[in-house]
Short mmCIF file of C-alpha atoms in Angstrom, two decimals:
data_model
loop_
_atom_site.label_atom_id
_atom_site.label_comp_id
_atom_site.label_asym_id
_atom_site.label_seq_id
_atom_site.Cartn_x
_atom_site.Cartn_y
_atom_site.Cartn_z
CA MET J 1 10.76 21.42 -23.45
CA ASP J 2 7.06 20.61 -22.98
CA THR J 3 5.71 19.62 -19.56
CA LYS J 4 5.14 15.93 -20.48
CA THR J 5 8.74 15.62 -21.59
CA ILE J 6 9.96 17.24 -18.36
CA PHE J 7 7.80 14.83 -16.34
CA LEU J 8 8.99 11.71 -18.18
CA ASP J 9 12.60 12.90 -18.00
CA ALA J 10 12.22 13.14 -14.21
CA CYS J 11 10.68 9.66 -13.98
CA ASN J 12 13.62 8.15 -15.85
CA LYS J 13 16.24 10.10 -13.91
CA ILE J 14 14.70 8.82 -10.66
CA ALA J 15 14.69 5.27 -12.05
CA ALA J 16 18.38 5.61 -12.95
CA GLN J 17 19.16 6.04 -9.25
CA LEU J 18 17.32 2.84 -8.30
CA ASP J 19 18.70 -0.64 -8.98
CA GLY J 20 16.83 -3.61 -10.37
CA PHE J 21 13.59 -2.00 -11.53
CA GLU J 22 12.06 -2.64 -14.93
CA ILE J 23 10.71 0.49 -16.65
CA TYR J 24 7.22 0.65 -18.12
CA LYS J 25 5.03 3.38 -19.62
CA LYS J 26 8.07 5.46 -20.64
CA GLY J 27 9.22 5.62 -17.01
CA GLN J 28 5.91 6.26 -15.26
CA ARG J 29 5.85 2.75 -13.78
CA LEU J 30 8.79 0.93 -12.21
CA LYS J 31 8.46 -2.74 -11.30
CA LYS J 32 10.63 -5.21 -9.42
CA ASN J 33 9.95 -8.85 -8.49
CA SER J 34 10.61 -10.38 -5.09
CA LEU J 35 12.89 -13.37 -4.73
CA ASP J 36 9.99 -15.86 -4.93
CA LYS J 37 8.47 -14.09 -7.99
CA ASP J 38 5.01 -14.08 -6.40
CA ILE J 39 5.24 -10.70 -4.70
CA PHE J 40 6.21 -7.73 -6.82
CA PHE J 41 6.82 -4.06 -6.11
CA GLU J 42 5.81 -0.97 -8.03
CA ILE J 43 6.67 2.69 -7.95
CA THR J 44 4.41 4.83 -10.12
CA PHE J 45 4.44 8.54 -10.89
CA GLU J 46 1.44 10.80 -11.41
CA THR J 47 1.35 14.30 -12.82
CA SER J 48 -1.22 17.02 -13.41
CA TYR J 49 -3.06 18.02 -16.57
CA MET J 50 -2.76 21.62 -15.38
CA ASN J 51 1.02 21.81 -15.57
CA ALA J 52 2.83 24.90 -16.78
CA ALA J 53 6.47 25.38 -17.73
CA SER J 54 7.37 26.64 -14.26
CA HIS J 55 5.09 24.26 -12.42
CA VAL J 56 5.33 20.58 -13.43
CA MET J 57 4.00 18.32 -10.68
CA ILE J 58 5.05 14.76 -9.86
CA THR J 59 3.51 12.53 -7.18
CA PRO J 60 5.20 9.17 -6.45
CA ASN J 61 3.17 6.19 -5.23
CA ILE J 62 4.29 2.78 -4.02
CA ALA J 63 2.52 -0.57 -4.02
CA ILE J 64 3.18 -4.20 -3.12
CA TYR J 65 1.22 -6.95 -4.89
CA SER J 66 0.92 -10.72 -4.75
CA LYS J 67 -0.20 -12.92 -7.65
CA MET J 68 -1.37 -15.58 -5.20
CA LEU J 69 -3.37 -12.99 -3.27
CA LYS J 70 -5.00 -11.73 -6.47
CA LYS J 71 -6.31 -15.21 -7.19
CA TRP J 72 -7.46 -15.61 -3.57
CA GLN J 73 -9.27 -12.26 -3.61
CA LYS J 74 -11.10 -13.08 -6.84
CA GLU J 75 -12.32 -16.36 -5.37
CA LYS J 76 -13.15 -15.22 -1.84
CA LEU J 77 -14.52 -11.76 -2.65
CA LYS J 78 -16.18 -12.74 -5.92
CA ASN J 79 -14.60 -9.72 -7.57
CA GLU J 80 -12.73 -9.98 -10.86
CA PHE J 81 -11.26 -6.50 -10.46
CA ARG J 82 -9.15 -7.22 -7.37
CA SER J 83 -5.45 -6.61 -7.98
CA GLY J 84 -3.70 -8.57 -5.25
CA LEU J 85 -2.65 -5.38 -3.48
CA ILE J 86 -0.99 -6.03 -0.12
CA TYR J 87 -0.02 -2.46 0.72
CA GLY J 88 0.03 0.87 -1.05
CA SER J 89 0.79 4.47 -0.16
CA HIS J 90 1.84 7.85 -1.47
CA LEU J 91 5.53 8.50 -0.90
CA GLY J 92 4.76 11.56 1.19
CA TYR J 93 2.77 9.56 3.74
CA ILE J 94 5.71 7.30 4.70
CA THR J 95 8.35 10.03 4.89
CA PRO J 96 8.84 13.03 7.20
CA HIS J 97 6.48 15.03 4.94
CA GLN J 98 3.54 12.95 6.28
CA THR J 99 1.19 14.35 3.66
CA TRP J 100 0.20 13.71 0.05
CA LYS J 101 3.35 15.35 -1.21
CA LYS J 102 3.66 16.72 -4.74
CA TRP J 103 7.06 17.80 -6.03
CA ASN J 104 7.58 20.60 -8.56
CA LEU J 105 9.86 19.79 -11.51
CA GLY J 106 9.65 23.21 -13.12
CA GLY J 107 12.80 25.21 -13.85
CA LEU J 108 15.48 25.13 -11.17
CA ASN J 109 13.38 22.78 -9.04
CA PHE J 110 13.98 19.85 -11.40
CA GLU J 111 17.27 18.44 -10.11
CA ARG J 112 16.47 19.06 -6.45
CA SER J 113 13.08 17.36 -6.71
CA VAL J 114 14.43 14.36 -8.63
CA ASN J 115 17.18 13.80 -6.09
CA GLU J 116 14.87 14.27 -3.13
CA ILE J 117 12.38 11.73 -4.48
CA ALA J 118 15.13 9.21 -5.27
CA ASN J 119 16.66 9.66 -1.82
CA ASN J 120 13.28 9.22 -0.13
CA VAL J 121 12.64 6.04 -2.10
CA GLN J 122 16.04 4.66 -1.15
CA LYS J 123 15.65 5.55 2.52
CA TYR J 124 11.98 4.78 3.18
CA VAL J 125 10.59 2.61 0.36
CA LEU J 126 13.33 0.12 -0.47
CA PRO J 127 13.54 -1.18 3.13
CA ILE J 128 9.80 -2.00 2.94
CA PHE J 129 10.28 -3.77 -0.38
CA LYS J 130 13.26 -5.66 1.06
CA LEU J 131 11.12 -6.86 3.97
CA PHE J 132 8.61 -8.37 1.52
CA ASN J 133 11.34 -10.23 -0.33
CA SER J 134 10.61 -12.93 2.24
CA LYS J 135 6.96 -13.79 2.89
CA ASP J 136 7.86 -15.25 6.28
CA ASN J 137 9.68 -12.09 7.36
CA ALA J 138 6.86 -9.87 6.09
CA ILE J 139 4.20 -11.92 7.87
CA GLU J 140 6.12 -11.88 11.13
CA PHE J 141 6.63 -8.11 10.89
CA LEU J 142 2.96 -7.43 10.15
CA LYS J 143 1.93 -9.68 13.03
CA ASN J 144 4.04 -7.72 15.51
CA ASN J 145 4.10 -4.21 14.05
CA GLY J 146 1.24 -3.81 11.61
CA THR J 147 2.15 -1.46 8.77
CA ASN J 148 4.30 0.77 10.98
CA PHE J 149 7.26 0.19 8.67
CA ASN J 150 8.94 3.32 10.00
CA LYS J 151 8.01 6.09 12.42
CA TYR J 152 6.11 7.95 9.71
CA ALA J 153 4.02 5.13 8.20
CA GLU J 154 0.52 4.83 9.63
CA ASP J 155 -1.06 1.57 10.66
CA SER J 156 -3.43 0.08 8.10
CA LEU J 157 -5.71 -2.97 7.93
CA ALA J 158 -5.02 -3.41 4.22
CA PRO J 159 -2.68 -6.44 4.56
CA ILE J 160 -5.31 -8.53 6.36
CA ASP J 161 -6.23 -10.11 2.99
CA PHE J 162 -2.59 -11.12 2.55
CA LEU J 163 -2.38 -12.61 6.06
CA LEU J 164 -5.60 -14.58 5.62
CA CYS J 165 -4.31 -15.88 2.29
CA CYS J 166 -0.67 -16.58 3.13
CA SER J 167 -0.47 -17.19 6.89
CA ASP J 168 -2.76 -18.70 9.53
CA LYS J 169 -5.85 -17.57 11.39
CA GLU J 170 -3.95 -16.87 14.61
CA THR J 171 -1.51 -14.53 12.88
CA ALA J 172 -4.30 -12.65 11.10
CA GLU J 173 -6.21 -12.41 14.39
CA ILE J 174 -3.24 -10.92 16.24
CA PHE J 175 -2.70 -8.40 13.43
CA PHE J 176 -6.41 -7.49 13.48
CA ASN J 177 -6.53 -7.00 17.23
CA ASN J 178 -3.33 -4.97 17.34
CA PHE J 179 -4.80 -2.62 14.74
CA ILE J 180 -8.02 -2.18 16.70
CA LYS J 181 -6.20 -1.62 19.97
CA ASN J 182 -4.20 1.27 18.53
CA SER J 183 -6.84 2.74 16.21
CA ILE J 184 -8.46 6.13 16.82
CA SER J 185 -11.59 4.50 15.36
CA LYS J 186 -11.60 1.64 17.87
CA GLY J 187 -15.13 2.37 19.15
CA LYS J 188 -16.54 2.63 15.64
CA ILE J 189 -14.92 -0.64 14.57
CA LEU J 190 -16.14 -2.55 17.64
CA LYS J 191 -19.68 -1.27 17.15
CA PHE J 192 -19.60 -2.17 13.45
CA TYR J 193 -18.26 -5.66 14.19
CA GLU J 194 -21.16 -6.30 16.56
CA GLN J 195 -23.59 -4.97 13.97
CA LEU J 196 -22.29 -7.50 11.43
CA LYS J 197 -23.59 -10.31 13.64
CA THR J 198 -27.14 -9.20 12.81
CA GLU J 199 -26.62 -8.92 9.05
CA LYS J 200 -28.08 -11.62 6.81
CA GLU J 201 -25.80 -10.77 3.89
CA ILE J 202 -22.40 -9.11 3.99
CA ASP J 203 -21.07 -7.34 0.92
CA LEU J 204 -17.28 -7.66 1.04
CA ASN J 205 -16.88 -5.25 -1.86
CA HIS J 206 -18.56 -2.30 -0.18
CA SER J 207 -17.09 -0.18 2.62
CA GLU J 208 -19.35 1.90 4.82
CA PHE J 209 -16.27 3.73 6.10
CA TYR J 210 -12.50 3.51 5.75
CA SER J 211 -11.38 -0.05 6.64
CA ALA J 212 -14.97 -1.35 6.89
CA GLY J 213 -14.35 -3.79 4.04
CA HIS J 214 -11.37 -5.24 5.89
CA VAL J 215 -13.37 -5.49 9.11
CA LYS J 216 -16.03 -7.44 7.21
CA LEU J 217 -13.37 -9.76 5.84
CA ALA J 218 -12.12 -10.39 9.38
CA TYR J 219 -15.67 -11.16 10.50
CA VAL J 220 -16.52 -13.65 7.73
CA ASN J 221 -13.21 -15.41 8.43
CA ASP J 222 -14.21 -15.81 12.11
CA LEU J 223 -11.45 -13.65 13.54
CA LEU J 224 -12.15 -12.97 17.20
CA ILE J 225 -11.77 -9.60 18.89
CA TYR J 226 -9.97 -9.92 22.21
CA ASN J 227 -11.51 -8.26 25.27
#
């Protein structure tokens, strides 16, 4: 069996252990809609072009999108390539592995890797997707907890677009300040935010550092930083 066939076989065997997902790209992309049909969830699988019979790699990724957010981003950011992404991560980052985890499907590893990935999705990914089945529940969670969906998931500013689009300024402001308060880059963010006050033009589609684009978005939407 060639490595592409082994990879696609694994994708479909993982999908078979998950309920309610539509299968695209021969199993490489799984999609499921939320109850309101606006938010949708994706699990995608990557592999390597350097695979060998005994070493076939698979890397699972997750993403949450909103059609409404996509439209908002295109209008507010003047960027036709925005996707409406609310949150995305590699599976390894939100599980006990806490790294960009690649699983080997080669030989005797196949069944173990498939089952481990499916179990990790069921235990750590599906609860996140379930939370976003309700916009109100997701917004309230983000407001109070950021993206700490479990004890392994790191906090991220990424959903600030979603909160500005789908909630109110106060909620987005609380989310923003909670992130800053707990960030190891707090000093850098505060300095950058002050620097933005002197800028004549702010490019929302360029990030000087990780999260800089989201900090800019907070600034142009007049979110205050609490002292």
